[in-house]
Structures are given as C-alpha cells and as structure tokens.
Coordinates of C-alpha atoms in Angstrom, one line a residue:
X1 CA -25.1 11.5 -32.0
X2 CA -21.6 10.9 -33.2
X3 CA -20.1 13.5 -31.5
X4 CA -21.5 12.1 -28.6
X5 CA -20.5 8.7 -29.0
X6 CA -16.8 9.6 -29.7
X7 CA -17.0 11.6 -26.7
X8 CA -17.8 8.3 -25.0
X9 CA -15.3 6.3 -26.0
X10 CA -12.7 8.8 -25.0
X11 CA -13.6 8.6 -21.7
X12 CA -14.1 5.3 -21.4
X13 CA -10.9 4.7 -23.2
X14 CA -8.7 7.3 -20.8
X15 CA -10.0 5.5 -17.6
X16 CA -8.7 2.1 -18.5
X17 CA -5.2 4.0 -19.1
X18 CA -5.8 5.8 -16.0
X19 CA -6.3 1.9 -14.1
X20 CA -3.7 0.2 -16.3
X21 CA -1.3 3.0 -14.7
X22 CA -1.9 3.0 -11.3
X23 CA -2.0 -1.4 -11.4
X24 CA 1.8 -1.6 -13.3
X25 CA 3.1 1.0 -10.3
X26 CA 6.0 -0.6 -8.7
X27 CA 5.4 -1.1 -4.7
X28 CA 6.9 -1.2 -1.4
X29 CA 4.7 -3.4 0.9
X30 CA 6.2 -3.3 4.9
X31 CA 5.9 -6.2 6.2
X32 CA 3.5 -6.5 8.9
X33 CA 2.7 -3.3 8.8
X34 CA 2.7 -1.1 12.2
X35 CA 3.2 -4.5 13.9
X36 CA 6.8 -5.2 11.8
X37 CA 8.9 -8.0 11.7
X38 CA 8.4 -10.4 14.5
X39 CA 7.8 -13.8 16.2
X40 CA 4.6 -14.5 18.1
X41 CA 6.8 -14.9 21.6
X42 CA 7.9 -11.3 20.8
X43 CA 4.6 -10.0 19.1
X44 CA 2.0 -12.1 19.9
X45 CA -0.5 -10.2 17.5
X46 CA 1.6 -10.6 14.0
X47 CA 0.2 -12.7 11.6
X48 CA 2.0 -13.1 8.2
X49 CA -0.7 -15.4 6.6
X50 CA -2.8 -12.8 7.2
X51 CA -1.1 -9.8 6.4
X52 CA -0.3 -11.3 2.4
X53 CA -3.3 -12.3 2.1
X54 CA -5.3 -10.1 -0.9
X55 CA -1.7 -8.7 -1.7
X56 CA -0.4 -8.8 -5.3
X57 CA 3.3 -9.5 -5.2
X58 CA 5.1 -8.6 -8.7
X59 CA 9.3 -8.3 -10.1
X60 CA 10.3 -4.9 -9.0
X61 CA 8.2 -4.9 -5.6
X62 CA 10.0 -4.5 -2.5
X63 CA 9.3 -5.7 1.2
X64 CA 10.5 -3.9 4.0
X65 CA 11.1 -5.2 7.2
X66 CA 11.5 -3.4 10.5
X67 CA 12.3 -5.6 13.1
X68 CA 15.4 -5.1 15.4
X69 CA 19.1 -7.0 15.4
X70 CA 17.5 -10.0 17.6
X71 CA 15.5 -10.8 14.9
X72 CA 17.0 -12.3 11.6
X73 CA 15.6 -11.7 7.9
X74 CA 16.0 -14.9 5.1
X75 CA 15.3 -15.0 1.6
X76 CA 14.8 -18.6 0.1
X77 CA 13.3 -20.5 -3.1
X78 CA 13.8 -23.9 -1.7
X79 CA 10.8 -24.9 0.2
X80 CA 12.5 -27.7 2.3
X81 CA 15.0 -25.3 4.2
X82 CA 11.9 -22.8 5.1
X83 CA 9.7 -25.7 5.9
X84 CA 12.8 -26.6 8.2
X85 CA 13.4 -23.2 9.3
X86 CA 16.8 -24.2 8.9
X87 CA 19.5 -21.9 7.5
X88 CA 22.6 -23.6 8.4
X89 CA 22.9 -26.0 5.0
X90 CA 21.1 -23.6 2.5
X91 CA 22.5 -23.2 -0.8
X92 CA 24.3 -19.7 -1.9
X93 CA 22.1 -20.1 -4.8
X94 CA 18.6 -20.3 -3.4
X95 CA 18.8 -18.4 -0.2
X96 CA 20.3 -14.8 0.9
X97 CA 20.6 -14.0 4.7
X98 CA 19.2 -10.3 4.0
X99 CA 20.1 -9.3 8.1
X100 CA 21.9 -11.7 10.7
X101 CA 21.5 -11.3 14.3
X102 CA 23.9 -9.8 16.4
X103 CA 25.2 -12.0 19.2
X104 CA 27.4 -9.1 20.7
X105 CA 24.3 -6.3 21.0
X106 CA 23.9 -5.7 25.0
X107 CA 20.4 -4.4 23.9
X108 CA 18.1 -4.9 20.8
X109 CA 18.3 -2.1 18.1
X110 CA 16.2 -1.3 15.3
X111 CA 17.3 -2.1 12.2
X112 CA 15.5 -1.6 8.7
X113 CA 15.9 -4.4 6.1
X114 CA 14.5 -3.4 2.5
X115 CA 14.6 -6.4 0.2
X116 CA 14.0 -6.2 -3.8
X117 CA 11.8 -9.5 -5.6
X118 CA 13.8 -10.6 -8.5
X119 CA 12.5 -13.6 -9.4
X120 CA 9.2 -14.9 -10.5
X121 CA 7.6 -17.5 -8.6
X122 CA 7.3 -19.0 -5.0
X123 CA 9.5 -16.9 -2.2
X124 CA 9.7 -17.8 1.2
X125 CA 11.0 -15.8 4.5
X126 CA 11.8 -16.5 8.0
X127 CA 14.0 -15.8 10.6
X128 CA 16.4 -18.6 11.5
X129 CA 17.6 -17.2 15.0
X130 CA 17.8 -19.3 18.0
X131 CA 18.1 -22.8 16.3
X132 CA 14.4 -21.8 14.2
X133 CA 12.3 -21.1 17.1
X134 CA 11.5 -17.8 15.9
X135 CA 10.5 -19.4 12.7
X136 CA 8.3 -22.1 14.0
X137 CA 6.8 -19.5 16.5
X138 CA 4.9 -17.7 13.6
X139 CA 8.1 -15.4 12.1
X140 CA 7.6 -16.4 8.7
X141 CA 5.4 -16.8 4.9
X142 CA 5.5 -17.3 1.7
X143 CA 4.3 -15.2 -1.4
X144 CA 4.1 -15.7 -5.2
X145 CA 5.7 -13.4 -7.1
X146 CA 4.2 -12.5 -10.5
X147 CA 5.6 -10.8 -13.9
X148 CA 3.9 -7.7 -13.4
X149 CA 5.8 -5.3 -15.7
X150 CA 9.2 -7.0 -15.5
X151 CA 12.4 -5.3 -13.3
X152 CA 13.3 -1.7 -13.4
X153 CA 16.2 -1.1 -15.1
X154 CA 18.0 -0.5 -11.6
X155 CA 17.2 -4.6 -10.5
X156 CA 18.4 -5.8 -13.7
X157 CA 21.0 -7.9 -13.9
X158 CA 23.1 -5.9 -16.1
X159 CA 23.5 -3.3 -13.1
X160 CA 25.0 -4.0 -9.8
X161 CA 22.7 -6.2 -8.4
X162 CA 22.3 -5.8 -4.7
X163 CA 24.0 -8.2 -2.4
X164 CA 22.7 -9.4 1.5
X165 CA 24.0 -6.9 4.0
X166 CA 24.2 -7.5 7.6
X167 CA 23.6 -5.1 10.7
X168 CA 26.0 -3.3 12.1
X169 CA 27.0 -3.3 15.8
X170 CA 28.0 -1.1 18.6
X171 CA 25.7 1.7 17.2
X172 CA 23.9 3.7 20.0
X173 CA 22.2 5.9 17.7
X174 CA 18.2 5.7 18.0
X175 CA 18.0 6.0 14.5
X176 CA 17.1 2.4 13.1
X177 CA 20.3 1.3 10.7
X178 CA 19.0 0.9 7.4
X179 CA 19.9 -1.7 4.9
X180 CA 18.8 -0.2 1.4
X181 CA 20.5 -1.8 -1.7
X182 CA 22.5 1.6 -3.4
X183 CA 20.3 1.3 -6.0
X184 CA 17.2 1.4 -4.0
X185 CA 14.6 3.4 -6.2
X186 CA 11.2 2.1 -6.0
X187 CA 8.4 2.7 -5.9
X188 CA 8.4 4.4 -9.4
X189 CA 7.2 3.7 -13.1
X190 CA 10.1 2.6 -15.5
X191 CA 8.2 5.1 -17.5
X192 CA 9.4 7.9 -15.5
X193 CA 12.9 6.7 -15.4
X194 CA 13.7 10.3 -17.3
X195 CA 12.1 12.3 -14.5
X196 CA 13.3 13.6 -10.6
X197 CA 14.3 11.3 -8.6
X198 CA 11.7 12.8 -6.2
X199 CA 9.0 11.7 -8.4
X200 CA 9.7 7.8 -7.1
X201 CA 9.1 8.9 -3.2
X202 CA 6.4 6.7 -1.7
X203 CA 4.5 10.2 -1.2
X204 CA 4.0 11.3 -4.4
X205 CA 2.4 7.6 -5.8
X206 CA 0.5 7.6 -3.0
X207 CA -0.8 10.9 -4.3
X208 CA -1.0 9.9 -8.1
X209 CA -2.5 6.6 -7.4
X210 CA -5.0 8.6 -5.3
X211 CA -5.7 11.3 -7.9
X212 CA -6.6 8.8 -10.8
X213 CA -8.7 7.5 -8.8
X214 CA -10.6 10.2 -8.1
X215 CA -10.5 11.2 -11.9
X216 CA -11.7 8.0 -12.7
X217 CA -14.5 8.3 -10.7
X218 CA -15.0 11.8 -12.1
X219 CA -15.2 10.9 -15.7
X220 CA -17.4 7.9 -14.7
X221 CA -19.5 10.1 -13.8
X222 CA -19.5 12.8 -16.1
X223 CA -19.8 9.6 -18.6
X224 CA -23.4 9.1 -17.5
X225 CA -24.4 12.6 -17.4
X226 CA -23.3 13.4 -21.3
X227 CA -25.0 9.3 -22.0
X228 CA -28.1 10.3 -20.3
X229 CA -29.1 14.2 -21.7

C-alpha cells in the first residue's frame, strides 16, 4: 500500500510540473490572427475586443502585427492619447511609434512589426494614420499585462533594450520587411537560456507544450488504473 501511494504522489506531483511548465512559457500571440493588423474600412471582419479576449498577456510576451505600411502600429500607457487616438502630443515616455506609415509608398507593402511587453500593467495600441480614423474605425485594444515569470534576460534593461523602428521605403521585394528587435528571442523558457538557439523556434514549443499535454493526460490516466487494481 505504500509503494502504491508513493507511486501516486509521483505522478501527481510530475504533472503539476509538467502544467507549471508549459503556463510560465514565454509567447508570441499575432495579432488578429489570419485576419492581421487592420481597420474595419480595410477589414471589415477584425475584431480586437474579441481576438484578446480569454488571452493571458504576461512580461516577456510579444505581439506581432502584420499589417502593411498604410497602416501604423502605437504603443501607449496613457489612456487619454489612445482614448483620443491621437499620437501627435504623446509623451516619449509613455508611447513608442513601433511602425509609421509611409506617405511616399505608390502601393501598400507588407510589413511585419514584432513588439516585446516590458511593462506590467494596462497597454494600449492603435493606429494613428489619417488624423485617427483608422483608430476610431475599430484599429485598436487594450490588454493587461501580468508578472508572469518576469523578463528574459534579453528584455532586461541591463541589455540593449529595443528601440521603435520604422518601415522602410522603395522596397519592391514581396517579402514583407520585418521589424524584429536584434535581440528578438522568444518564445523560449529563461530556463533554457543554456540551450540552441533552435530550441526557442515557435515550432518546437508548440511541440513541447503539445507533448506534456499528452503526457499529462497519460499519467492521469495511468494514475487511475494503478489507484483502482
């Protein structure tokens, strides 16, 4: 009976660090999803109120917006300039233009704007373009971002902290441009810091978040069977 009981509490104590793993995982969340970064004029089906809802935002998560260089991409903390969908008179300190529009494009290209969450607390986004409209036609939320397991050693502050980059112009590649912060390594553990840089792709958690899962489930189950005979 001992045996068995010990036997018990291994499993049940391995699947709460199994689940304690795959909640502290750093994530990348794309905004929007398959519908990306845009206003209702442009994409009438987005809906940003909808798309954070159930979402767990924490330090060290980054968004990732794909939208195109008509479209702009603001950071704030200070509600009044998102409520205003106003850029113009925002404070260096509370808001970072992530991607500005680009006046002298002939057509729209894609761009790709990944942006790191640094600071606990309410964050807001919009796009400011054409005077706000874009803003007050639906291009725009607001999240809460939690603790969660602190930075990564790559966001801290102590590193090079990545800056607000702009899109480039004149570029007829199709290849969206890409505005990554150097230091862009996430999704990954801090625990892994030691290990290949390919263990942070967005594959392989995918993959690791999916196995524990399943291994959850299987000592769960295997739980039961050694409880019950």
């Amino acid at each position: 009976m001992g045996n068995k009981s010990g036997l018990i509490f291994f499993i049940f104590f391995f699947s709460l660090v199994i689940l304690q793993s795959n909640v502290d995982a750093y994530q990348n969340y794309t905004v929007g999803d398959s519908l990306g970064w845009y206003d209702l004029l442009e994409n009438p089906k987005v809906d940003y109120r909808n798309w954070t809802a159930g979402k767990n935002f924490s330090l060290g998560d980054f968004l990732i917006f794909n939208t195109d260089n008509n479209h702009t991409v603001i950071q704030t903390y200070n509600f009044t300039t998102y409520k205003l969908c106003d850029y113009d008179n925002a404070l260096d300190n509370d808001t970072i233009e992530w991607s500005a529009a680009d006046p002298s494009a002939t057509a729209p290209q894609p761009v790709s704007v990944a942006v790191p969450l640094t600071k606990v607390g309410m964050t807001y986004f919009f796009s400011s373009d054409y005077d706000g409209e874009q803003c007050l036609n639906g291009q725009r939320f607001q999240i809460n971002v939690t603790y969660g397991q602190g930075l990564p050693p790559s966001l801290r502050p102590d590193d090079t902290s990545p800056g607000p980059v702009g899109p480039q112009s004149g570029d007829d590649e199709s290849v969206p441009d890409t505005m990554v912060p150097s230091n862009f390594d996430n999704p990954k553990d801090s625990s892994d810091d030691n290990q290949d840089e390919a263990s942070s792709s967005i594959p392989l958690l995918a993959f690791s978040n999916l196995f524990g899962v399943w291994l959850h489930g299987l000592l769960v189950v295997f739980g039961f069977f050694v409880l019950c005979c």
